[in-house]
CSV table of C-alpha atoms and ligand atoms in Angstrom, one decimal:
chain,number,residue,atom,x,y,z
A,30,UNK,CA,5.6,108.3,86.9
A,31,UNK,CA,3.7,107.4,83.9
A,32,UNK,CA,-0.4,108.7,83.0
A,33,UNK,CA,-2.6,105.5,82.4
A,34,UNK,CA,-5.7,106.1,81.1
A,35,UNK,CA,-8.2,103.6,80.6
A,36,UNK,CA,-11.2,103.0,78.4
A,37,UNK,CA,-14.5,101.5,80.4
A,38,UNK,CA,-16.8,101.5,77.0
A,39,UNK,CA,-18.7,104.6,75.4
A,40,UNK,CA,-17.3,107.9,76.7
A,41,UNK,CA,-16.0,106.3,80.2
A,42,UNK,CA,-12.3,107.4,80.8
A,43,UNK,CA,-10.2,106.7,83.4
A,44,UNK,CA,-7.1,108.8,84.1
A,45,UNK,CA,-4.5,107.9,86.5
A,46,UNK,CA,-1.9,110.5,86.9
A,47,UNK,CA,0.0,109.5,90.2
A,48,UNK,CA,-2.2,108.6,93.3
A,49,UNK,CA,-5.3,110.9,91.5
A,50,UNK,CA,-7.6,109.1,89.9
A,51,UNK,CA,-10.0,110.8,87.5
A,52,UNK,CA,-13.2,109.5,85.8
A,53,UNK,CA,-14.6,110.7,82.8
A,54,UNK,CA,-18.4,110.3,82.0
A,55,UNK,CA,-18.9,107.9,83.7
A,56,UNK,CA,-22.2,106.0,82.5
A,57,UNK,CA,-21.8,102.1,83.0
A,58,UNK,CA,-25.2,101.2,84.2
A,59,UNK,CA,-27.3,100.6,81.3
A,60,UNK,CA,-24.2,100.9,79.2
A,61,UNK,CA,-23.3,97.8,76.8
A,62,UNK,CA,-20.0,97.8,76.6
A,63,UNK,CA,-19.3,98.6,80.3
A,64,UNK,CA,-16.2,96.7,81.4
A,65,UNK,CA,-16.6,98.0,84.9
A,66,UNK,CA,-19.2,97.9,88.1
A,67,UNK,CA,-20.0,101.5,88.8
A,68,UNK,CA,-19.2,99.8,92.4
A,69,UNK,CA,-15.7,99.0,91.5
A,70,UNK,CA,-14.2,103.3,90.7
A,71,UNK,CA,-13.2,104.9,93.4
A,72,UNK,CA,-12.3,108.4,91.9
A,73,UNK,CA,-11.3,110.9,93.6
A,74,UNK,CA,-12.6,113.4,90.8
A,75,UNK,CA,-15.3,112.6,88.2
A,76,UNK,CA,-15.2,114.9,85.1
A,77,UNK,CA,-18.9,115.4,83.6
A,78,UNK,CA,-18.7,116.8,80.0
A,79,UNK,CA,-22.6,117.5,79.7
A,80,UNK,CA,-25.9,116.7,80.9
A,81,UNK,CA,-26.5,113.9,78.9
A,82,UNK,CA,-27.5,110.5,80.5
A,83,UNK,CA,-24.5,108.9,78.4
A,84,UNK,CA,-22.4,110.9,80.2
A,85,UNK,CA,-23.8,111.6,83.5
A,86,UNK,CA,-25.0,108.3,83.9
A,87,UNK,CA,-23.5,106.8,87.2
A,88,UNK,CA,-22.2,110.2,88.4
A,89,UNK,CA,-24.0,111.2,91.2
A,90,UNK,CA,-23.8,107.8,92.7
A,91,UNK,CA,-20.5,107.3,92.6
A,92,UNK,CA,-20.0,110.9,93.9
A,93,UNK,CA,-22.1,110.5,96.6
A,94,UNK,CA,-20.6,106.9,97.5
A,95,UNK,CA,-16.6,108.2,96.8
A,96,UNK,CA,-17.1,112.0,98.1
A,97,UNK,CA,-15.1,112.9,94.7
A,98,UNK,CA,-14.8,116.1,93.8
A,99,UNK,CA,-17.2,116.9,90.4
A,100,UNK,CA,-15.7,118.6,87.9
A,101,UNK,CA,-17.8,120.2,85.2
A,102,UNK,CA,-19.1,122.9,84.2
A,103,UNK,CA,-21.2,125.8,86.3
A,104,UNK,CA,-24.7,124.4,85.3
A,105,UNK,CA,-24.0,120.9,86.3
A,106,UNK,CA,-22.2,121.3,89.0
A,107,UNK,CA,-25.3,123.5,90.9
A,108,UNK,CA,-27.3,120.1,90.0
A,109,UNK,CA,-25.3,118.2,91.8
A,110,UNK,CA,-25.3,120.2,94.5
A,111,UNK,CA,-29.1,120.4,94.3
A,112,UNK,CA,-28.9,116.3,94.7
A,113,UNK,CA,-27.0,116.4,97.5
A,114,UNK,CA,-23.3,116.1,96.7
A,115,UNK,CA,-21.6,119.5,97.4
A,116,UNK,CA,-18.0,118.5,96.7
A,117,UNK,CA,-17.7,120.6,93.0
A,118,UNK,CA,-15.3,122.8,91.2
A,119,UNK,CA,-17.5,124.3,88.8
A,120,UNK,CA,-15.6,125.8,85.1
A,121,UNK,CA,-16.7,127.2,82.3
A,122,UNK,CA,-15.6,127.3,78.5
A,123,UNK,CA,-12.0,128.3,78.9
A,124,UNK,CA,-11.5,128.8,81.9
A,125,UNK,CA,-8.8,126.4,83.8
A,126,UNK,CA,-7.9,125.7,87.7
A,127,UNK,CA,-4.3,124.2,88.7
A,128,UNK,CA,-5.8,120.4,90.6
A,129,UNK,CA,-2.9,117.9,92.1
A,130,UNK,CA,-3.0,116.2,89.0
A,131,UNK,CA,-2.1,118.9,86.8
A,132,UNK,CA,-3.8,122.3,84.5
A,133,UNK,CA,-7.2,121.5,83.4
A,134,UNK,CA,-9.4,123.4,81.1
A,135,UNK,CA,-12.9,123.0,79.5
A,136,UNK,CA,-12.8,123.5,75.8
A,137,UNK,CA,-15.6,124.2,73.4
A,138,UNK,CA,-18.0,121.3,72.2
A,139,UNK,CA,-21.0,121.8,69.9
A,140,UNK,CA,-23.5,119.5,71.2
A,141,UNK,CA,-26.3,119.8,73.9
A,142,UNK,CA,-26.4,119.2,77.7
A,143,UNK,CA,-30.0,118.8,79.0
A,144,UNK,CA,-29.9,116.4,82.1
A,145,UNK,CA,-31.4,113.7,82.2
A,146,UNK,CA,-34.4,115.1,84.5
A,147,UNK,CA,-35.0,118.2,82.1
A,148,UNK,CA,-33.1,120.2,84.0
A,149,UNK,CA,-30.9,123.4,82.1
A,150,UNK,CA,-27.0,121.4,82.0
A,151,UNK,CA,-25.2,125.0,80.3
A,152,UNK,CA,-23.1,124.6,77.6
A,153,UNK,CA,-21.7,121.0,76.6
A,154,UNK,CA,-17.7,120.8,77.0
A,155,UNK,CA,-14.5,119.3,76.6
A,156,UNK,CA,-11.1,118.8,78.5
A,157,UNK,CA,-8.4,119.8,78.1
A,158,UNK,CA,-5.7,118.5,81.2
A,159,UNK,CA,-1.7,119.2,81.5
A,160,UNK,CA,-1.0,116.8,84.0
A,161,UNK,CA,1.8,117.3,86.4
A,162,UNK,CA,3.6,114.6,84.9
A,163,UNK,CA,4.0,116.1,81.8
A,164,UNK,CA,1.6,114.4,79.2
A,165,UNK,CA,-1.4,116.6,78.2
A,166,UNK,CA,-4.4,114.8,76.7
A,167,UNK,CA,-7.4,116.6,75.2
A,168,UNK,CA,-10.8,114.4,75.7
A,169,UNK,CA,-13.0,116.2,73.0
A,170,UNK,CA,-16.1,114.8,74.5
A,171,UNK,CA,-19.4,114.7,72.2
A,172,UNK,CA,-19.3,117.5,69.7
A,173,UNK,CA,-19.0,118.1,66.0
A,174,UNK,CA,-15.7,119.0,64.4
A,175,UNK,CA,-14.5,122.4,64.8
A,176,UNK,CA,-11.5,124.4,63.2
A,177,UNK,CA,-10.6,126.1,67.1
A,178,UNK,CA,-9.3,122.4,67.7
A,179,UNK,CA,-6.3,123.9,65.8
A,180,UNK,CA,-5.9,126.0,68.7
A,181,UNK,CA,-6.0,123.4,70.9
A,182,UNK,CA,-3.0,121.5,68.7
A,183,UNK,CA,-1.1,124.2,69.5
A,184,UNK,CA,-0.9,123.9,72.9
A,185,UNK,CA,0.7,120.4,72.5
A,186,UNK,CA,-1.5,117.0,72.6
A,187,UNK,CA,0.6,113.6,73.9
A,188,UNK,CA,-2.9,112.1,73.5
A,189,UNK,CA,-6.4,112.9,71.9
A,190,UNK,CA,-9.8,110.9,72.4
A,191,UNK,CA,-12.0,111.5,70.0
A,192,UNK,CA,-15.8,110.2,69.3
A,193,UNK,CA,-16.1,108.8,65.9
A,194,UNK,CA,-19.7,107.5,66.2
A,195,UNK,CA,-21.2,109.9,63.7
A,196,UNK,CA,-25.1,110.6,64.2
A,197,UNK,CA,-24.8,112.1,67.6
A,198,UNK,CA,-21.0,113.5,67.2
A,199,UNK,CA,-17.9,113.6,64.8
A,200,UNK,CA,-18.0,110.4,62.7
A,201,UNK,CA,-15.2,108.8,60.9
A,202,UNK,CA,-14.5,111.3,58.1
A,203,UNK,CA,-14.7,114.2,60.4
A,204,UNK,CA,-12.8,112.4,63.7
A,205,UNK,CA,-9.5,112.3,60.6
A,206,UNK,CA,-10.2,115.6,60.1
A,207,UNK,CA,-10.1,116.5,63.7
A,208,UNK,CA,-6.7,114.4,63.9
A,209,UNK,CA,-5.1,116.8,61.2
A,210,UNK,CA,-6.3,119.6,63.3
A,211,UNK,CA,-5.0,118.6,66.8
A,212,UNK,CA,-1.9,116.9,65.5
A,213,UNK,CA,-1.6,114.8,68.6
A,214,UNK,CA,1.2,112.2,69.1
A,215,UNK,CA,-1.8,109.4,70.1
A,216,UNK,CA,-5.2,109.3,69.4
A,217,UNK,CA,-8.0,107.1,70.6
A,218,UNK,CA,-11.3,106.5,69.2
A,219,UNK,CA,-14.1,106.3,71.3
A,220,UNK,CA,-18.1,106.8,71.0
A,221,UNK,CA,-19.2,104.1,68.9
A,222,UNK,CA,-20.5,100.4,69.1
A,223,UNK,CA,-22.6,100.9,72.2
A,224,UNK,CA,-25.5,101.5,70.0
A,225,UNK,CA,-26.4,100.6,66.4
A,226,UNK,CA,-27.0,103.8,65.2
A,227,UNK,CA,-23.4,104.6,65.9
A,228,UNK,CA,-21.9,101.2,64.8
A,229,UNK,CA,-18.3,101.7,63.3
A,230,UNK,CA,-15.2,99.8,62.4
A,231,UNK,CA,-12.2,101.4,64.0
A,232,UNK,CA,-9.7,99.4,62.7
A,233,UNK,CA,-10.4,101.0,59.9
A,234,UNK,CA,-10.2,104.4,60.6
A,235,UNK,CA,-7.3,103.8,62.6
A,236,UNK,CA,-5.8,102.6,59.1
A,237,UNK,CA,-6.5,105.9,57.3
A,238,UNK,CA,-5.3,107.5,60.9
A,239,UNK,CA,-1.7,106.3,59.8
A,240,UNK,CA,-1.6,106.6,56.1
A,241,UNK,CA,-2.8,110.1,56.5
A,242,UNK,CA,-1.4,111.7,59.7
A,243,UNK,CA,1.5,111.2,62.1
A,244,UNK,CA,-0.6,110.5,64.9
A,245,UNK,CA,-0.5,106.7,66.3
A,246,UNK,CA,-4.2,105.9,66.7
A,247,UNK,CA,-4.8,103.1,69.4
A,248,UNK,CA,-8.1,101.1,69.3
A,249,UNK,CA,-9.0,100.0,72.8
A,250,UNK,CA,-11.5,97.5,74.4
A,251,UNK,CA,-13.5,98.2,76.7
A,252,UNK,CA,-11.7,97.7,79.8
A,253,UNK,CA,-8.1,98.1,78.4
A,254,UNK,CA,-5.7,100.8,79.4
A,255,UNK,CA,-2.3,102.4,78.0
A,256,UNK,CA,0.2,104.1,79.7
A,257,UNK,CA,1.3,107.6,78.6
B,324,LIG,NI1,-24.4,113.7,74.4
B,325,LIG,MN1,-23.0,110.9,74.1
């Protein structure tokens, strides 16, 4: 069975590896480029990569509405509990848990993770997921560039999403950079347009993706899926 993953607009992923259905930062509400109601998911896990309202965003609704299991890290996941939704499976940096959908793990991110009340959100993270039907696909979440994404290469990458936004996260020059690291077989952009400040054209790194790499970089609508 294939992995389809699915690009709602900003950091919004969804994954779909058999009958489980993941959602990544999931903010749509207030969101732009959101090609989907918050209404419309039903996941039955929703991965939160830190406490930002970007990436929170429609979480706790949807989690309360679905009764999907949060995924995050320790931090976060006592918030949500501390808003009613107890169905969590709190991580932290490194650390990985064998789901029905395959080997996840957060990874490192440099970035922050206050929530959007104030409240402490822990360390910011990424994900790293080796699903049962074989693909494994890194989701670096908001961060800066980092060499240890080397290590993360290592461990095989069918397909990376990367921010290339710059201001808030990697931009253009350092999302490449990230791509020589990793050496994934795909690699999506995501993190930019929704706002000015992190207008970019990725066409045209997804040129300088090819002519520089062996990755195939795949530019996505919002709304638009591919299959793995
Ligand atoms: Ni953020
Ligand atoms: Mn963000």
């Amino acid at each position: 069975m294939a992995v389809k993953v699915t690009w709602y607009g900003h950091a919004c992923i969804g994954i779909e590896v058999g009958p489980h259905h993941l959602l990544v930062d999931p903010f749509l509400t207030g969101n732009p480029l959101a090609a989907a109601s918050p209404d419309a998911l039903r996941p039955d896990y929703i991965l939160v990569s830190h406490g930002h309202g970007d990436h929170v965003g429609d979480a706790l609704e949807i989690a309360r509405r679905t009764g999907a299991t949060v995924i995050s890290n320790f931090e976060i996941c006592n918030w949500f509990q501390a808003h009613g939704h107890t169905n969590v499976h709190p991580h932290h940096i490194g650390g990985g848990f064998s789901y029905p959908f395959g080997y996840l793990k957060l990874t490192i991110a440099h970035h922050g993770s206050a929530l959007p009340d104030g409240s402490y959100g822990g360390n910011p993270c990424g994900f790293f997921i080796k699903t049962v039907e074989g693909p494994h696909i890194y989701l670096a979440c908001d961060t800066g560039l980092f060499y240890d994404m080397k290590l993360i290469g290592e461990e095989g990458v069918d397909l990376a999403v990367l921010p290339i936004g710059d201001n808030f996260t990697m931009g253009p020059d350092d999302a490449l950079r990230a791509v020589k690291l990793l050496t994934p077989r795909k690699v999506v952009p995501i993190h930019y347009d929704t706002f000015d400040i992190i207008r970019q054209d990725p066409y045209a790194w997804a040129d300088r993706v090819r002519a520089e790499t062996s990755a195939e970089p795949i530019v996505l609508k919002p709304g638009e899926s591919l299959t793995l």
